Coordinates of C-alpha atoms in Angstrom, one line a residue:
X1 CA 0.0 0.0 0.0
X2 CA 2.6 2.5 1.1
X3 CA 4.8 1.7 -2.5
X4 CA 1.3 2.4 -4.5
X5 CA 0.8 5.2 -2.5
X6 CA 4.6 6.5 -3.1
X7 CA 4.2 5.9 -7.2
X8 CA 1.2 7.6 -7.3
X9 CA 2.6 10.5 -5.4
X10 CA 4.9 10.6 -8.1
X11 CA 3.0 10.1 -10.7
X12 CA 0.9 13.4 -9.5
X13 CA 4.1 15.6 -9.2
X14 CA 5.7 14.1 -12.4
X15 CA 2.3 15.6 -13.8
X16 CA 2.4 18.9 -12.6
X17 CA -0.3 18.2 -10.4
X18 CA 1.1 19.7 -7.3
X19 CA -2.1 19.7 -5.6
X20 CA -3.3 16.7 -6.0
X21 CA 0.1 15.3 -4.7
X22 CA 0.2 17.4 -1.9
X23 CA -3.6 16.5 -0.6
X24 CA -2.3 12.7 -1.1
X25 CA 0.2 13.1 1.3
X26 CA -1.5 15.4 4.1
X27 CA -3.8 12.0 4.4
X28 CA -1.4 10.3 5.7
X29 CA -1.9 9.6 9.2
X30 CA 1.0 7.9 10.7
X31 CA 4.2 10.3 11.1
X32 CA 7.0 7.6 10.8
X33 CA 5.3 6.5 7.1
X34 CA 5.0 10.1 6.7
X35 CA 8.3 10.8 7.2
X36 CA 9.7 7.6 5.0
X37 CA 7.4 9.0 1.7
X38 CA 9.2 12.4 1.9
X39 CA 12.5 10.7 2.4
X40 CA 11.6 8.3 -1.1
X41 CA 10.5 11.2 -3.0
X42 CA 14.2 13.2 -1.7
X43 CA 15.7 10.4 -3.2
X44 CA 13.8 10.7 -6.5
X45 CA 15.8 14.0 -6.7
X46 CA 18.9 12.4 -7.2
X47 CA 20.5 11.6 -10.6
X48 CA 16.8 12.8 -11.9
X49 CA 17.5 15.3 -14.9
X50 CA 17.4 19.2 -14.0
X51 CA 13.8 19.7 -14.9
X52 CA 12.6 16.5 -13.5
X53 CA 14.3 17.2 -10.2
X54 CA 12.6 21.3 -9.6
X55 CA 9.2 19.2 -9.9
X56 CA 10.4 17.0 -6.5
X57 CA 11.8 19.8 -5.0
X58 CA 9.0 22.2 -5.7
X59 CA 6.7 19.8 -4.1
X60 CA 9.3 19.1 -1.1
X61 CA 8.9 23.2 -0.8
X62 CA 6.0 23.6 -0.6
X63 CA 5.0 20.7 2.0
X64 CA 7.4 21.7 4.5
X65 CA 6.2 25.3 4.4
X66 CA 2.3 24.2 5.0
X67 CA 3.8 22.3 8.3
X68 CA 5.8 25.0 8.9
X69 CA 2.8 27.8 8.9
X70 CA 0.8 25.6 10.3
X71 CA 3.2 24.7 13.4
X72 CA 4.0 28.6 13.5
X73 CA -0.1 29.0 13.9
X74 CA -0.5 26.4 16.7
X75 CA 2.3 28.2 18.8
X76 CA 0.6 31.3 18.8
X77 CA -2.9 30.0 20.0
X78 CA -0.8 27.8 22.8
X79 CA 1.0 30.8 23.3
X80 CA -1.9 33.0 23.5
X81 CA -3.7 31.0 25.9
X82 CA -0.8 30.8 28.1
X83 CA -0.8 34.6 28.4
X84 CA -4.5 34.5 29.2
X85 CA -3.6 32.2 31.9
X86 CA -1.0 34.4 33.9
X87 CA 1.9 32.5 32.8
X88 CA 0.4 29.8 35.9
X89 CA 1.7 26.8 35.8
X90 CA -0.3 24.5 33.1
X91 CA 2.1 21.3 32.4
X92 CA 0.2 20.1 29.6
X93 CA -0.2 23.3 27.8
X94 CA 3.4 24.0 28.6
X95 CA 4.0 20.6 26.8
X96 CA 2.1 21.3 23.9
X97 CA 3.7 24.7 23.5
X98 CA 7.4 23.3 24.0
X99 CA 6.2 20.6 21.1
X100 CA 5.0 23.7 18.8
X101 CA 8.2 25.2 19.2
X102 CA 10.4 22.2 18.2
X103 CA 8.1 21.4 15.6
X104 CA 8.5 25.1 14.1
X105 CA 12.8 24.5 14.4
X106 CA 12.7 21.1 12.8
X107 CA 10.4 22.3 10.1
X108 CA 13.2 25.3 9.9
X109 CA 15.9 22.9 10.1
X110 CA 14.9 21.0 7.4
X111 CA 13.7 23.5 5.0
X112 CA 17.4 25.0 5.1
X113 CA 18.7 21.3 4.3
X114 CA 16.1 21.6 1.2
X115 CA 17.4 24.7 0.1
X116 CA 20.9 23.6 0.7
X117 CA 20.6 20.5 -2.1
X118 CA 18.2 22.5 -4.1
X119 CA 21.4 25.1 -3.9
X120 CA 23.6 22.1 -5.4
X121 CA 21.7 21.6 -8.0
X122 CA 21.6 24.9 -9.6
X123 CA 25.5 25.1 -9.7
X124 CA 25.1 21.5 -11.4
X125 CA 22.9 22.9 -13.9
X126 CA 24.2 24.7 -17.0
X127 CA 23.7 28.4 -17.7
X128 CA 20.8 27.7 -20.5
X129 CA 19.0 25.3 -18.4
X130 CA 18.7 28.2 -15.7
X131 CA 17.3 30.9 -18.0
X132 CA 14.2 28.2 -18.8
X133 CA 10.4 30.0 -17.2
X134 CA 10.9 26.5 -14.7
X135 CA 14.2 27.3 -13.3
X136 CA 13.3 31.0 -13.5
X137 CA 9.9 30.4 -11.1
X138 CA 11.8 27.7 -9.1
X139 CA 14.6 30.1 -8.1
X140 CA 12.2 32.8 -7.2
X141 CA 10.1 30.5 -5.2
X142 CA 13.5 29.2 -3.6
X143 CA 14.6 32.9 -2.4
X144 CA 11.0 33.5 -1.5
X145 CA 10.2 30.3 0.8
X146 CA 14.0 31.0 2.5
X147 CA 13.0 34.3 3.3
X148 CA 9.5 33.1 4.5
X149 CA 11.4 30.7 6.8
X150 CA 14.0 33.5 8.3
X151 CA 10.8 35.5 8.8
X152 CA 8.9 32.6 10.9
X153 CA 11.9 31.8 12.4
X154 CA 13.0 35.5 13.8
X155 CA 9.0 36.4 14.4
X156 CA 8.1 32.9 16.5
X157 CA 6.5 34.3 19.8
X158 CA 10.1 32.6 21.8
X159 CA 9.2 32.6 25.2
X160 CA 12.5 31.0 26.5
X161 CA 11.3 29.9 30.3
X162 CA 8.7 27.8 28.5
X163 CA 10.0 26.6 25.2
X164 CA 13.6 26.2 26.8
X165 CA 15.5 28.2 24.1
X166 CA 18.7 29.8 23.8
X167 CA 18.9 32.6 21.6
X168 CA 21.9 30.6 20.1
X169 CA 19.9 28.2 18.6
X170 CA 17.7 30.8 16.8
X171 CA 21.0 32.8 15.4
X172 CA 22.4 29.3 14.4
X173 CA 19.6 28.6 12.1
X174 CA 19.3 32.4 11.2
X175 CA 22.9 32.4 9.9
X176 CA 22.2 29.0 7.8
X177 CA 19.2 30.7 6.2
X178 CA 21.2 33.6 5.3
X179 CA 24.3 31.7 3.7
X180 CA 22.1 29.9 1.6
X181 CA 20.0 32.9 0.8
X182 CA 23.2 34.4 -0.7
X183 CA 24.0 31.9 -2.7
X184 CA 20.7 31.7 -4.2
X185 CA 21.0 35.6 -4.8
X186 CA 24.3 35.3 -6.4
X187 CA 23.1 33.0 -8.9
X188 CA 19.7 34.6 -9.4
X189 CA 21.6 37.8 -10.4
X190 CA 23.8 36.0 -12.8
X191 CA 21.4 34.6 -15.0
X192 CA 18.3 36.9 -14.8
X193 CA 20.2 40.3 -13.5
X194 CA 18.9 42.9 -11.3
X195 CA 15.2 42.0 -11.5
X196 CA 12.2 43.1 -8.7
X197 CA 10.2 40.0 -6.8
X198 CA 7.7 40.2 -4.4
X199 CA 9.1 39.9 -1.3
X200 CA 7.9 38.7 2.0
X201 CA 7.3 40.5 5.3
X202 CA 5.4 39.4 8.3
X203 CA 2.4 41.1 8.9
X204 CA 2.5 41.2 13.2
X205 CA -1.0 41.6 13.9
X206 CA -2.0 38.9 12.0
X207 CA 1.4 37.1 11.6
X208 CA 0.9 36.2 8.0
X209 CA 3.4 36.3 5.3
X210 CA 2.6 40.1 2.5
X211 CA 4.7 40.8 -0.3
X212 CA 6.2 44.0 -1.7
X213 CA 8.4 44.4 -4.4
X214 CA 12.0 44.6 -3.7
X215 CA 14.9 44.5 -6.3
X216 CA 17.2 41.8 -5.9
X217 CA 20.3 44.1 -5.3
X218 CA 18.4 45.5 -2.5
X219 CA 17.5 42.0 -1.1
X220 CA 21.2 40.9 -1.1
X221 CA 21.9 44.1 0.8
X222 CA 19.1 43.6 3.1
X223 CA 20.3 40.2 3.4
X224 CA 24.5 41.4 4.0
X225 CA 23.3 43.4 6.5
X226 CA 21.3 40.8 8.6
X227 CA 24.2 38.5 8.1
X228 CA 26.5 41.0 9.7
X229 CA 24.1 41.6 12.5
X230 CA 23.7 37.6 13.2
X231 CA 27.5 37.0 12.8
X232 CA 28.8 39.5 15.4
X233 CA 25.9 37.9 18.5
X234 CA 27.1 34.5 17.6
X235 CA 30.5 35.6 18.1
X236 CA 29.4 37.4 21.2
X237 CA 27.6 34.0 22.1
X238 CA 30.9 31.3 21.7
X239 CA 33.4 34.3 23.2
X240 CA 31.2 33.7 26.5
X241 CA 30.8 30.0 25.9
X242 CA 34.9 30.0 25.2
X243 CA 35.2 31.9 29.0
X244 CA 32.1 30.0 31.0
X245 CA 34.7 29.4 33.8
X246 CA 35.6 32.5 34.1
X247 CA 32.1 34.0 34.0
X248 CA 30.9 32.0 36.9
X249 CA 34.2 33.3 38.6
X250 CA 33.3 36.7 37.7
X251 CA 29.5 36.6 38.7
X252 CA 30.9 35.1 42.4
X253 CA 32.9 38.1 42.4
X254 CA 30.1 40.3 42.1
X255 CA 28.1 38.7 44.5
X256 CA 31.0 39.2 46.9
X257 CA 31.2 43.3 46.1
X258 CA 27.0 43.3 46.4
X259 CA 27.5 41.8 50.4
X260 CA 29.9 44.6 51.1
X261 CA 27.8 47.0 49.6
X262 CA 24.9 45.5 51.9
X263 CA 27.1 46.5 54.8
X264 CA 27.8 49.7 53.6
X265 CA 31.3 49.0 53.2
X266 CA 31.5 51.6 49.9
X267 CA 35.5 51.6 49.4
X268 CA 35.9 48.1 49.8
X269 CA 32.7 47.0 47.4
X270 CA 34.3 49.2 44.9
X271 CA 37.1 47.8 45.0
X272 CA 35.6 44.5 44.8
X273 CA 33.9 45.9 41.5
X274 CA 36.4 47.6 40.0
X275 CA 39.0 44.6 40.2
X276 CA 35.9 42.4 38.5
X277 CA 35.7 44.9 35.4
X278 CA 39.6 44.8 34.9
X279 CA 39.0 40.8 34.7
X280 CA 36.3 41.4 31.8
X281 CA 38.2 43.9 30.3
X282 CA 40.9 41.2 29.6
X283 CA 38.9 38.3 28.8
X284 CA 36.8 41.0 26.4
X285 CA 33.5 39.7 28.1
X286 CA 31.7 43.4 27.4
X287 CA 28.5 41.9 28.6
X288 CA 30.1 41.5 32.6
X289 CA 32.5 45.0 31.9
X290 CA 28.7 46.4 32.0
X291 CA 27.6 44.4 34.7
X292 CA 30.4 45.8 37.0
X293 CA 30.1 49.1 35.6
X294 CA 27.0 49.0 36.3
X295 CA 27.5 47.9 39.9
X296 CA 30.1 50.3 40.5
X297 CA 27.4 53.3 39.3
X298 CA 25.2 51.9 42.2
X299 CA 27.7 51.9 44.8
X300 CA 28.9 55.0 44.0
X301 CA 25.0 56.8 44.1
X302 CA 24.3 54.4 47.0
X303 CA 27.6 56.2 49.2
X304 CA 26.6 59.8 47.6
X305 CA 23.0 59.6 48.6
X306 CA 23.5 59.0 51.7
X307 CA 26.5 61.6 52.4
X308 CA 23.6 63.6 50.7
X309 CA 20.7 63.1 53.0
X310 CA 23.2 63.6 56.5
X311 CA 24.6 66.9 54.9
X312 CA 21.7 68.3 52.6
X313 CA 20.7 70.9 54.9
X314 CA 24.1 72.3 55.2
X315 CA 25.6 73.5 52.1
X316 CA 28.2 74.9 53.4
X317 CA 29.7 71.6 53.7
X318 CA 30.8 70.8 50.1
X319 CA 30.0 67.6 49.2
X320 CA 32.0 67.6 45.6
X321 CA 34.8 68.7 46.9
X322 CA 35.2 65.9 49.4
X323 CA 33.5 63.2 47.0
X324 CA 35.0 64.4 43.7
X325 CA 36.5 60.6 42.8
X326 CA 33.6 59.2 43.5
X327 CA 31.5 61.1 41.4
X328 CA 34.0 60.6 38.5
X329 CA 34.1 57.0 39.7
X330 CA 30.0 57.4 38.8
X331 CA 30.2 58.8 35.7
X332 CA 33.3 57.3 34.3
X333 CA 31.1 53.7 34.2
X334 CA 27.9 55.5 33.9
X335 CA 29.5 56.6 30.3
X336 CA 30.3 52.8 29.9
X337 CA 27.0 51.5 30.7
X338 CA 25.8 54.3 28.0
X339 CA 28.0 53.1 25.5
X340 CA 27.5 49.4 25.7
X341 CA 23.5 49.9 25.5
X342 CA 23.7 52.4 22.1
X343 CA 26.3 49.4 20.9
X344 CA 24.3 46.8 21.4
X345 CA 21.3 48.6 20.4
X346 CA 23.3 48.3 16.3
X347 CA 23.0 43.9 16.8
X348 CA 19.8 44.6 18.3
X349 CA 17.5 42.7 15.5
X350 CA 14.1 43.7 16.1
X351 CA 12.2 40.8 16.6
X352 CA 10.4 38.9 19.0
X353 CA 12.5 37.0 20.2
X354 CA 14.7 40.1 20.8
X355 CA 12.0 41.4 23.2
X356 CA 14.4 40.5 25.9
X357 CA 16.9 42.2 25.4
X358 CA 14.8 45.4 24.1
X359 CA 13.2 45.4 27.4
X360 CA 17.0 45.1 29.3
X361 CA 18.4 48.3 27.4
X362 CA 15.2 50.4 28.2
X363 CA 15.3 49.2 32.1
X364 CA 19.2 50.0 32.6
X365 CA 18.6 53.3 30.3
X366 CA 15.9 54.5 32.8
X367 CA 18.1 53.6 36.2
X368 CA 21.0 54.7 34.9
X369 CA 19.0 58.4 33.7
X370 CA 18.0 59.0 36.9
X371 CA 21.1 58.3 38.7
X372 CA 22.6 60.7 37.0
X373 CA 20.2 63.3 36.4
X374 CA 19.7 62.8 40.3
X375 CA 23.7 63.3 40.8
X376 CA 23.2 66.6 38.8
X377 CA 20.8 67.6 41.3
X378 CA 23.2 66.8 44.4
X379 CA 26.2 67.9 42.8
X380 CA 24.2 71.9 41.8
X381 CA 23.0 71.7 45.5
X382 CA 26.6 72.3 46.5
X383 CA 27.2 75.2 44.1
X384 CA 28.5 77.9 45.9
X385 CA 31.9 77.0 45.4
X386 CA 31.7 76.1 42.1
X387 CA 34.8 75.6 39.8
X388 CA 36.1 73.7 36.5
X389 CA 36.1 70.7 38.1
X390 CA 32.2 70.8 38.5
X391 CA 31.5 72.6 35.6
X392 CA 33.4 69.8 33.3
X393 CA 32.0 67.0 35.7
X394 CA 27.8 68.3 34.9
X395 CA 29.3 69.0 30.9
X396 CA 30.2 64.9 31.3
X397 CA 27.4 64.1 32.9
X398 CA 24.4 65.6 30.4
X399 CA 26.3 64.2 27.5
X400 CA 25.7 60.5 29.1
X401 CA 22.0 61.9 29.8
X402 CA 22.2 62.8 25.9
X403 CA 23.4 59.4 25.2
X404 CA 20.9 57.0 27.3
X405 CA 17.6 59.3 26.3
X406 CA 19.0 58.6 22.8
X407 CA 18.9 54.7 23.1
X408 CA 15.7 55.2 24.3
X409 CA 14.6 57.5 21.1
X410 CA 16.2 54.2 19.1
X411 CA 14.0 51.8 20.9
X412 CA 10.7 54.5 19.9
X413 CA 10.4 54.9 23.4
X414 CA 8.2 58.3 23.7
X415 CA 7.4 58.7 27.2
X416 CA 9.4 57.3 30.7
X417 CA 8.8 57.3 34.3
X418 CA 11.6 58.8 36.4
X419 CA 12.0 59.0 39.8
X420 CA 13.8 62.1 40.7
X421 CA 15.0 64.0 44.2
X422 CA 12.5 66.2 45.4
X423 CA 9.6 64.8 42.8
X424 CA 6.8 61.8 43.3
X425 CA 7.6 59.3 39.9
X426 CA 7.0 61.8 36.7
X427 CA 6.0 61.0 33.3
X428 CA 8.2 62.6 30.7
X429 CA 8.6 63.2 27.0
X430 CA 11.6 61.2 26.0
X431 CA 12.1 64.0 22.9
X432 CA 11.5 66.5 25.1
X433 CA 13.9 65.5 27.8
X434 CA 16.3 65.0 24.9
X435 CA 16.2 68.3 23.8
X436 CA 15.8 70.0 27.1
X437 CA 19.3 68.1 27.8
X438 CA 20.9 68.9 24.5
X439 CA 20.5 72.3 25.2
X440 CA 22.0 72.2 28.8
X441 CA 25.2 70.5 27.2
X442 CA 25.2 73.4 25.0
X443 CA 24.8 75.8 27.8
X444 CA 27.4 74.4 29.8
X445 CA 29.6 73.8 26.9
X446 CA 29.4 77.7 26.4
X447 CA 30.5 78.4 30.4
X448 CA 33.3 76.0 29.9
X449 CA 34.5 77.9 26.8
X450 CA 34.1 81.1 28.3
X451 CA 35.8 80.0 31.5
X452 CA 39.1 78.8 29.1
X453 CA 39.0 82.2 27.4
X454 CA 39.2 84.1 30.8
X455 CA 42.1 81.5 31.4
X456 CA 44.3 82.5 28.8
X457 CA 44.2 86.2 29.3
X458 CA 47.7 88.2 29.4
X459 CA 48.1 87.4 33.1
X460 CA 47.6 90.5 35.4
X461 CA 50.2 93.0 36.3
X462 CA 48.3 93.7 39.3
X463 CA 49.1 91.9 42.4
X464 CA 48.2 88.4 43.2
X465 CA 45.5 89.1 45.6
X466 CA 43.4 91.3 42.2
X467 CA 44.2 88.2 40.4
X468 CA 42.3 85.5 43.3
X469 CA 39.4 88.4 43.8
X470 CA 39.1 88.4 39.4
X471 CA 39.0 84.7 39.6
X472 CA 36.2 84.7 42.5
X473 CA 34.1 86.9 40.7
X474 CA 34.5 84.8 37.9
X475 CA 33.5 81.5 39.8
X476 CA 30.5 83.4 41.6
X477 CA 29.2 84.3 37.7
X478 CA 29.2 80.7 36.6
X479 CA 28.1 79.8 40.1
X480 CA 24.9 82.2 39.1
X481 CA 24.8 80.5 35.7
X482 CA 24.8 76.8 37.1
X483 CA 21.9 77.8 39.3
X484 CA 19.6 78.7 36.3
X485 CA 20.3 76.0 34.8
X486 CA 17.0 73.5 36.4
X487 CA 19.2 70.7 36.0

C-alpha cells in the first residue's frame, strides 16, 4: 500500500499536479510513514534530470512550508492562551507549546537542508538550463520560501522559560538561512540580472506572510546586513561560551562586592567591582565589563545619597569637593553603561524573540537616567563654590544623559517614568527631555569655553590678591549660571 501510494505520489508531481500530490500526502496519518514517503520522494531528486528534479523539489517546498505555517499557527494559539492564563503553571499546555516550538525549528531545520541540495543543483545545472520559465519560477520560489522561513523563524512568539531556548539556537539557524539565501541571490543575479520580486514580510497583527516588491540588489543588501548583525551575537555567544569558567568566577565576584555594599562598606565594594571589570576587560567579556560598571554606578549613588541626605541641609559643607572621585568613579562607568546599551542597540535585530533584550536596554537606560540626572541635582546643590572641576564634571554628565535618552529615542520609546529628588515618579517626553538636555550640554559647553577664554588672558600686572578676587568673581558668575540651569 505504502509503494502504491509513493508511485502515485509521483506520478501526480511528475504531472504537474502539485495539488493533488500534496492532498495525497496530508492524508497520511501515521508520522514515521509520513516521514519515510518524503525521504523516497528526496531520493527521486537524485540523478533525476534538472527539470525533473525542480518538480520534487518544488513539491518538497511547498509541504514543508504548509507544516511550517501551520506549526507557526499552533504556537501562537498555545502561546496566546498561556498569556490568558497568567503564565500559571499548566504542564500540559506547557507541553504542547514546547512541542509547537520544536516542531516550528525542525520544520526550519529542514527547509534550510532543502534549500541547501536545491542550492547544489543549480551550480550543477548549466547556464541555459537556468534561464528556462521552470528554473526561473523555481529560483524565485527558492529565495522566496527561505526568506518566508527567516521571517517565521526571527517572528516565533520565543518565550525562552517555556520553550527552553537559547537565543543561540535561533541565530544558528538564522545564519544558515542567510548563507544559503546568498548563494541563491548570487546566482539569481547571474542569470536573470537585477530584476524586482515580491518579497515577503510578516504582517504582526495577524502574523501572515505580504509581499512587496523589492529589487534583488536591494535584497542581497538587506540580506549582507542581517548577516553582519547575526554574525557579530554568535561571536558574542561562543566568546562567553569559550570563557564559562571565568564568567561564573566573575558573577561570584560580584556577588562578593554586592554583600559589602549591603554593609555599607563603599571603598571596599568598589574595590571589589572595580577589580571584577579589569578581569572582563581582559577576557573582552563586554557583557560583565557592564555588569560591574553597572554595579560600580550603584555603589557610588548608594555612598553619595546618603553623604547627601546627612549633609543636605548644610551647604556649606561641600560635598564635591570631598567626593569628587567618587562622582568621576560614577560617571566614568555611567559613560560605559551608555556606550554598551547604544552598541548593542546596532545587533539589536528587532524581533520577537529580541524582546528581551529590548526590554534590558530600556530598564538600565531608565536607572542609569536618573542616577545621573539625580547626581546633577546633588552635585548643583553644593554650588556655591563652584569651579572647573564641576563645571566639566555636569558638561560629562548631560552628555551620558544625551546618550541614554538617545537609546531610548532608538528603541521609539516616547514617554518614561523617572524618579527624581524632590519629585513623586513623573511622566516625561523622552524628545522632550532630549532636547531640554541637549541644550543644557550646550549651555554648559558655552561656560566651559568662556571659563578657558578668561584663562588664557595676558596674566595681570596687578598683584596676586586682584588676580584670586578676578578669579572669584569669575566663579561666583558661573556659580549664578549653574543655578539657572534646572538641572
Amino acid at each position: 500500500m505504502e509503494k502504491e501510494l509513493i508511485n502515485e505520489i509521483i506520478t501526480e508531481i511528475l504531472q504537474d499536479q502539485q495539488n493533488q500530490a500534496l492532498s495525497l500526502i496530508n492524508k497520511i496519518a501515521d508520522s514515521s510513514m509520513r516521514s519515510r514517503v518524503i525521504e523516497t520522494i528526496k531520493h527521486q531528486t537524485k540523478g533525476s534530470p534538472s527539470l525533473i528534479a525542480v518538480k520534487y523539489y518544488d513539491f518538497l517546498f511547498t509541504d514543508n512550508h504548509i507544516r511550517l505555517y501551520k506549526s507557526f499557527q499552533h504556537s501562537l494559539e498555545k502561546a496566546n492562551q498561556n498569556l490568558q492564563n497568567n503564565f500559571t503553571e499548566n504542564k500540559s499546555l506547557l507541553a504542547e507549546l514546547e512541542k509547537c516550538y520544536k516542531e516550528i525549528f525542525n520544520n526550519i531545520y529542514n527547509s534550510v537542508e532543502l534549500y541547501k541540495e536545491a542550492l547544489d543543483l543549480i551550480e550543477n545545472t548549466i547556464h541555459t538550463t537556468l534561464q528556462l520559465p521552470i528554473f526561473d519560477n523555481f529560483i524565485k520560489n527558492c529565495i522566496i520560501k527561505t526568506e518566508e522561513s527567516y521571517r517565521f523563524l526571527i517572528n516565533t512568539p520565543n518565550i525562552k522559560k517555556l520553550a527552553h531556548l537559547q537565543d543561540k539556537s535561533i541565530l544558528d539557524s538564522a545564519w544558515n538561512i542567510m548563507e544559503v539565501q546568498k548563494s541563491l541571490l548570487e546566482h539569481y543575479m547571474k542569470t536573470h540580472g537585477n530584476l524586482t520580486l515580491e518579497y515577503p514580510t510578516i504582517d504582526l497583527e495577524t502574523y501572515r506572510c505580504v509581499y512587496q516588491p523589492m529589487a534583488i540588489s536591494d535584497i542581497i543588501n538587506l540580506n549582507n546586513s542581517r548577516s553582519n548583525v547575526i554574525n557579530t551575537r554568535l561571536l558574542i555567544h561562543e566568546r562567553e561560551l569559550t570563557y564559562q569558567e571565568d564568567t561564573v568566577l566573575i558573577k561570584d565576584s560580584l556577588d562578593s562586592g554586592d554583600q559589602l555594599l549591603f554593609q555599607k562598606k563603599y571603598n571596599e565594594a568598589y574595590d571589589q567591582y572595580h577589580q571584577t571589570k579589569e578581569i572582563a576587560k581582559e577576557l573582552n567579556l563586554n557583557r560583565w565589563i557592564f555588569w560591574s560598571s553597572y554595579k560600580i554606578v550603584v555603589n557610588c549613588y548608594t555612598q553619595l545619597s546618603e553623604l547627601y541626605e546627612m549633609h543636605g541641609k548644610n551647604k556649606s559643607n561641600n560635598l564635591f569637593e570631598k567626593q569628587q572621585a567618587t562622582f568621576y568613579n560614577l560617571l566614568i562607568n555611567a559613560e560605559e553603561i551608555a556606550n554598551y546599551l547604544l552598541e548593542e542597540h546596532s545587533w539589536y535585530l528587532e524581533y520577537n524573540f529580541d524582546y528581551e533584550m529590548q526590554d534590558f536596554y530600556i530598564k538600565h537606560s531608565k536607572l542609569t537616567l536618573e542616577t545621573l540626572i539625580n547626581t546633577c541635582s546633588v552635585t548643583t546643590n553644593f554650588s556655591q563654590k563652584s569651579n572647573k572641576p564641576i563645571i566639566e564634571y555636569l558638561s560629562y554628565n548631560v552628555s551620558i544623559i544625551n546618550k541614554l535618552l538617545s537609546n531610548l529615542v532608538a528603541h521609539n520609546i516616547e514617554d518614561i517614568q523617572l524618579d527624581l529628588l524632590g519629585t513623586n515618579s513623573v511622566t516625561y517626553n523622552v524628545q522632550e527631555l532630549l532636547a531640554h538636555y541637549s541644550q543644557k550640554l550646550t549651555y554648559l559647553d558655552q561656560i566651559t569655553s568662556s571659563n578657558k577664554i578668561s584663562e588664557t588672558k595676558e596674566p595681570s600686572t596687578q598683584k596676586d590678591k586682584s588676580a584670586s578676587w578676578e578669579q572669584k568673581i569669575s566663579n561666583e558668575r558661573i556659580a549664578e549660571k549653574m543655578a539657572s540651569l534646572s538641572l
